[in-house]
Short mmCIF file of C-alpha atoms in Angstrom, two decimals:
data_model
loop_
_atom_site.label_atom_id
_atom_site.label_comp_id
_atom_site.label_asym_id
_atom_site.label_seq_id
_atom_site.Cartn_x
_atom_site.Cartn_y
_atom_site.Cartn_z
CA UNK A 1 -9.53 -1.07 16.39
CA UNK A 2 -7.62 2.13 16.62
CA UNK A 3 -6.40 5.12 14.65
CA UNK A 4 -4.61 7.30 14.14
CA UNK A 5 -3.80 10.25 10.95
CA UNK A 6 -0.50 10.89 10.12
CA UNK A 7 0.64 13.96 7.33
CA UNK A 8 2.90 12.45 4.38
CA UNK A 9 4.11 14.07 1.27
CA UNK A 10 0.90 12.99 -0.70
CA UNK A 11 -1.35 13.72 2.00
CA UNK A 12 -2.69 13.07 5.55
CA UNK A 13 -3.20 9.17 5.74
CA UNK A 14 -4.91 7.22 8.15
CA UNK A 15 -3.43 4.50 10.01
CA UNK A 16 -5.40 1.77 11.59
CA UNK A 17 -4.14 -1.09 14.06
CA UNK A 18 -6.28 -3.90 15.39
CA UNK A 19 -4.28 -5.97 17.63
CA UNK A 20 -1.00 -5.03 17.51
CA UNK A 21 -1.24 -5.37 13.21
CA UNK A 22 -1.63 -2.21 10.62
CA UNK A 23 -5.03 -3.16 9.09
CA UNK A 24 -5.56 -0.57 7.14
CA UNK A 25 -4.23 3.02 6.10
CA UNK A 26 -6.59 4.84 4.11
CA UNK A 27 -5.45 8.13 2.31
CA UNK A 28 -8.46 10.35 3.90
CA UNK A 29 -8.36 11.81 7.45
CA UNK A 30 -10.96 10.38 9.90
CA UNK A 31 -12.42 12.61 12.31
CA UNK A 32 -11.19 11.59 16.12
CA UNK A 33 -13.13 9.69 18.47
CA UNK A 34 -12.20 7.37 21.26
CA UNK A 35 -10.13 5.29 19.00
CA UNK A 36 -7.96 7.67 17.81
CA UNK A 37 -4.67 6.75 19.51
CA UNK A 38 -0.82 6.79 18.37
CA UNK A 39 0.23 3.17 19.59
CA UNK A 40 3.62 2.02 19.58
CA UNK A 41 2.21 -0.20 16.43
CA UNK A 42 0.95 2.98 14.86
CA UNK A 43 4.02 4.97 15.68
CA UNK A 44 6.32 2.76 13.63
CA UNK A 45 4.32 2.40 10.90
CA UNK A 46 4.46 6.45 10.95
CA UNK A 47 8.21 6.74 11.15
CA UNK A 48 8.39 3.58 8.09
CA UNK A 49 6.46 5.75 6.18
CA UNK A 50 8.17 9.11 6.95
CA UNK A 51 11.86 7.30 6.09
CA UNK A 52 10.15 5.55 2.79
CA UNK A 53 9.01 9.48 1.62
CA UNK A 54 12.31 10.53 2.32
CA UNK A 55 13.50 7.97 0.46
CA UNK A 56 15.52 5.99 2.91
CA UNK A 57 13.53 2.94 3.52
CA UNK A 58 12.72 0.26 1.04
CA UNK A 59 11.57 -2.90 2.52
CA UNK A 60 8.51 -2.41 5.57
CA UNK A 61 9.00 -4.22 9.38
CA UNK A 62 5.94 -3.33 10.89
CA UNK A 63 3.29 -6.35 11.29
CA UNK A 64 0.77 -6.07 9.11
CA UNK A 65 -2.39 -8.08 8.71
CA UNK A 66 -4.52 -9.07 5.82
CA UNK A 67 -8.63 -9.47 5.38
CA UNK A 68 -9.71 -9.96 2.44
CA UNK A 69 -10.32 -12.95 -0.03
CA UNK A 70 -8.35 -16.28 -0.61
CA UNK A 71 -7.68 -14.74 -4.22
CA UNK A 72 -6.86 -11.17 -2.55
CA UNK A 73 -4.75 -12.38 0.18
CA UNK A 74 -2.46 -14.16 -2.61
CA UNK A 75 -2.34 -10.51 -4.71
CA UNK A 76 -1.29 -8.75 -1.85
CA UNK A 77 1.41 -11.30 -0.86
CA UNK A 78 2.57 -11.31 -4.51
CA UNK A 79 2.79 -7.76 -4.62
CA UNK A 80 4.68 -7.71 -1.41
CA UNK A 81 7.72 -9.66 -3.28
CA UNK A 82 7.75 -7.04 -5.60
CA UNK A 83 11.48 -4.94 -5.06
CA UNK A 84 11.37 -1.29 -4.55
CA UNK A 85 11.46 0.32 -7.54
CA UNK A 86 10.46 -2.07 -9.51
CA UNK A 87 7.40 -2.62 -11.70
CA UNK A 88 5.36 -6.07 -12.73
CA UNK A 89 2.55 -6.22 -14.71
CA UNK A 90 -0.84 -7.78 -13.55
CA UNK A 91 -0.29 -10.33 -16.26
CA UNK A 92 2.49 -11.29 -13.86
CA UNK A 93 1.31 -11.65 -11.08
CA UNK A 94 -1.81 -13.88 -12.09
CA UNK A 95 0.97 -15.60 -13.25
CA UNK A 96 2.89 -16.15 -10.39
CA UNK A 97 0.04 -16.77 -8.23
CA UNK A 98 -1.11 -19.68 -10.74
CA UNK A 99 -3.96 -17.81 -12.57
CA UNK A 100 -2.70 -16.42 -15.66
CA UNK A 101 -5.94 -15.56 -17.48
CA UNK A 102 -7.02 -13.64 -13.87
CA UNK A 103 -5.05 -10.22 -14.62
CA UNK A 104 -8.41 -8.29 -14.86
CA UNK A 105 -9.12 -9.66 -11.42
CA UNK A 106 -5.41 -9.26 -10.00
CA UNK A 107 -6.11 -5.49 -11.24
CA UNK A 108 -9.11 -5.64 -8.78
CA UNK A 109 -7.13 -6.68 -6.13
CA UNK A 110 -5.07 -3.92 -6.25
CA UNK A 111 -8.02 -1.71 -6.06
CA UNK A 112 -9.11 -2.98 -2.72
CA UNK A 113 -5.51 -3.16 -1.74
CA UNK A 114 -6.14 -2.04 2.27
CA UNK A 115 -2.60 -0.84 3.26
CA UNK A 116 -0.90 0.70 0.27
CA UNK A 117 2.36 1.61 0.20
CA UNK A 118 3.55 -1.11 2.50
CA UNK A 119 1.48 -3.71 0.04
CA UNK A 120 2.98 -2.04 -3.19
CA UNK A 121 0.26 -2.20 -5.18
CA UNK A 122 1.78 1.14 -6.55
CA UNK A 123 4.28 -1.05 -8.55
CA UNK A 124 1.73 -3.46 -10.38
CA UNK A 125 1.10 -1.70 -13.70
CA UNK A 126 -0.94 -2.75 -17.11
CA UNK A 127 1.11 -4.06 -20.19
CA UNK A 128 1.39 -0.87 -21.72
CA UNK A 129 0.70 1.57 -19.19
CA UNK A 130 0.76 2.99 -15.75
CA UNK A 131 -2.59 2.15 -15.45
CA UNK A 132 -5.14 3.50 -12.07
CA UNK A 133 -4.59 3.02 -8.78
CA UNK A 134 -7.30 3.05 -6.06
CA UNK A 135 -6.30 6.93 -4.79
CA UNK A 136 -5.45 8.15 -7.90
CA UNK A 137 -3.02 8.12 -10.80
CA UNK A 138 -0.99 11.02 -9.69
CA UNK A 139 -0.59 9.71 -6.60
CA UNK A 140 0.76 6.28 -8.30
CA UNK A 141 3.20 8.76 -10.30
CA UNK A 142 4.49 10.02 -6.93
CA UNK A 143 5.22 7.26 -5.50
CA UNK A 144 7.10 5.27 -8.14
CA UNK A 145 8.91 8.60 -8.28
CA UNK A 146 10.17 7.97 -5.05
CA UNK A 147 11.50 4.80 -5.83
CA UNK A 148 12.75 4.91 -9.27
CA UNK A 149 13.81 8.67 -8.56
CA UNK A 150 13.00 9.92 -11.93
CA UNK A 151 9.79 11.20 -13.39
CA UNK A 152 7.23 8.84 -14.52
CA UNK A 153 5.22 10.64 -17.30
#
């Protein structure tokens, strides 16, 4: 597995590629070792990420990969259909992934959402509010800044 830490608008994030897939990107920086390693991989997923800040990318290209649970997997891919700049509830999306007393555990999902931002977990909210988000609320508020391009109080 390597990585690699990139600077964005809401922070350094850390990219990581196993394969020739984006695994992970964590919003910390990592120290470098031996791993730490731009790959072409890497390198797009920076430049997707520098053109989605900017605000001229909406839909992610580079190949991602997903660990997690059967239950996880099918949040993440859920959230994944979910169009930039828009929102949908986890009520929602436990229904549209056949579940629809799960929304406490679709929440959970979100939280161990590896590779936000491409998986928009950013754009799953509660039924009457913005509710967390795994790095932060303010950093949720950003984002959906970004794509709604108005501010989210």
């Amino acid at each position: 597995m390597l990585f690699f830490s990139h600077h964005t608008p809401i922070g350094i994030v850390t990219i990581f590629e196993d394969n020739g897939y984006i695994i992970k990107i964590d919003l910390k920086k990592y120290p470098h070792d031996s791993n730490y390693k731009k790959t072409n991989v890497i390198s797009q997923c920076c430049n997707e990420l520098d053109l989605y800040f900017s605000g001229q990318l909406t839909n992610f290209t580079v190949p991602i990969k997903l660990k997690g649970t059967k239950f996880q997997i099918l949040v993440w891919q859920d959230l994944q259909n979910i169009n930039y700049g828009q929102l949908k509830t986890y009520k929602d999306i436990a229904i549209s992934i056949g579940n629809s007393k799960a929304y406490r555990a679709v929440g959970n999902a979100c939280n161990k959402n590896p590779i936000p931002i491409i998986i928009p977990c950013h754009r799953a909210v509660g039924t009457n509010n913005l509710t967390g988000y795994a790095y932060g609320a303010d950093i949720k508020k950003i984002l959906l800044n970004i794509e709604i391009n108005k501010e989210i109080p």
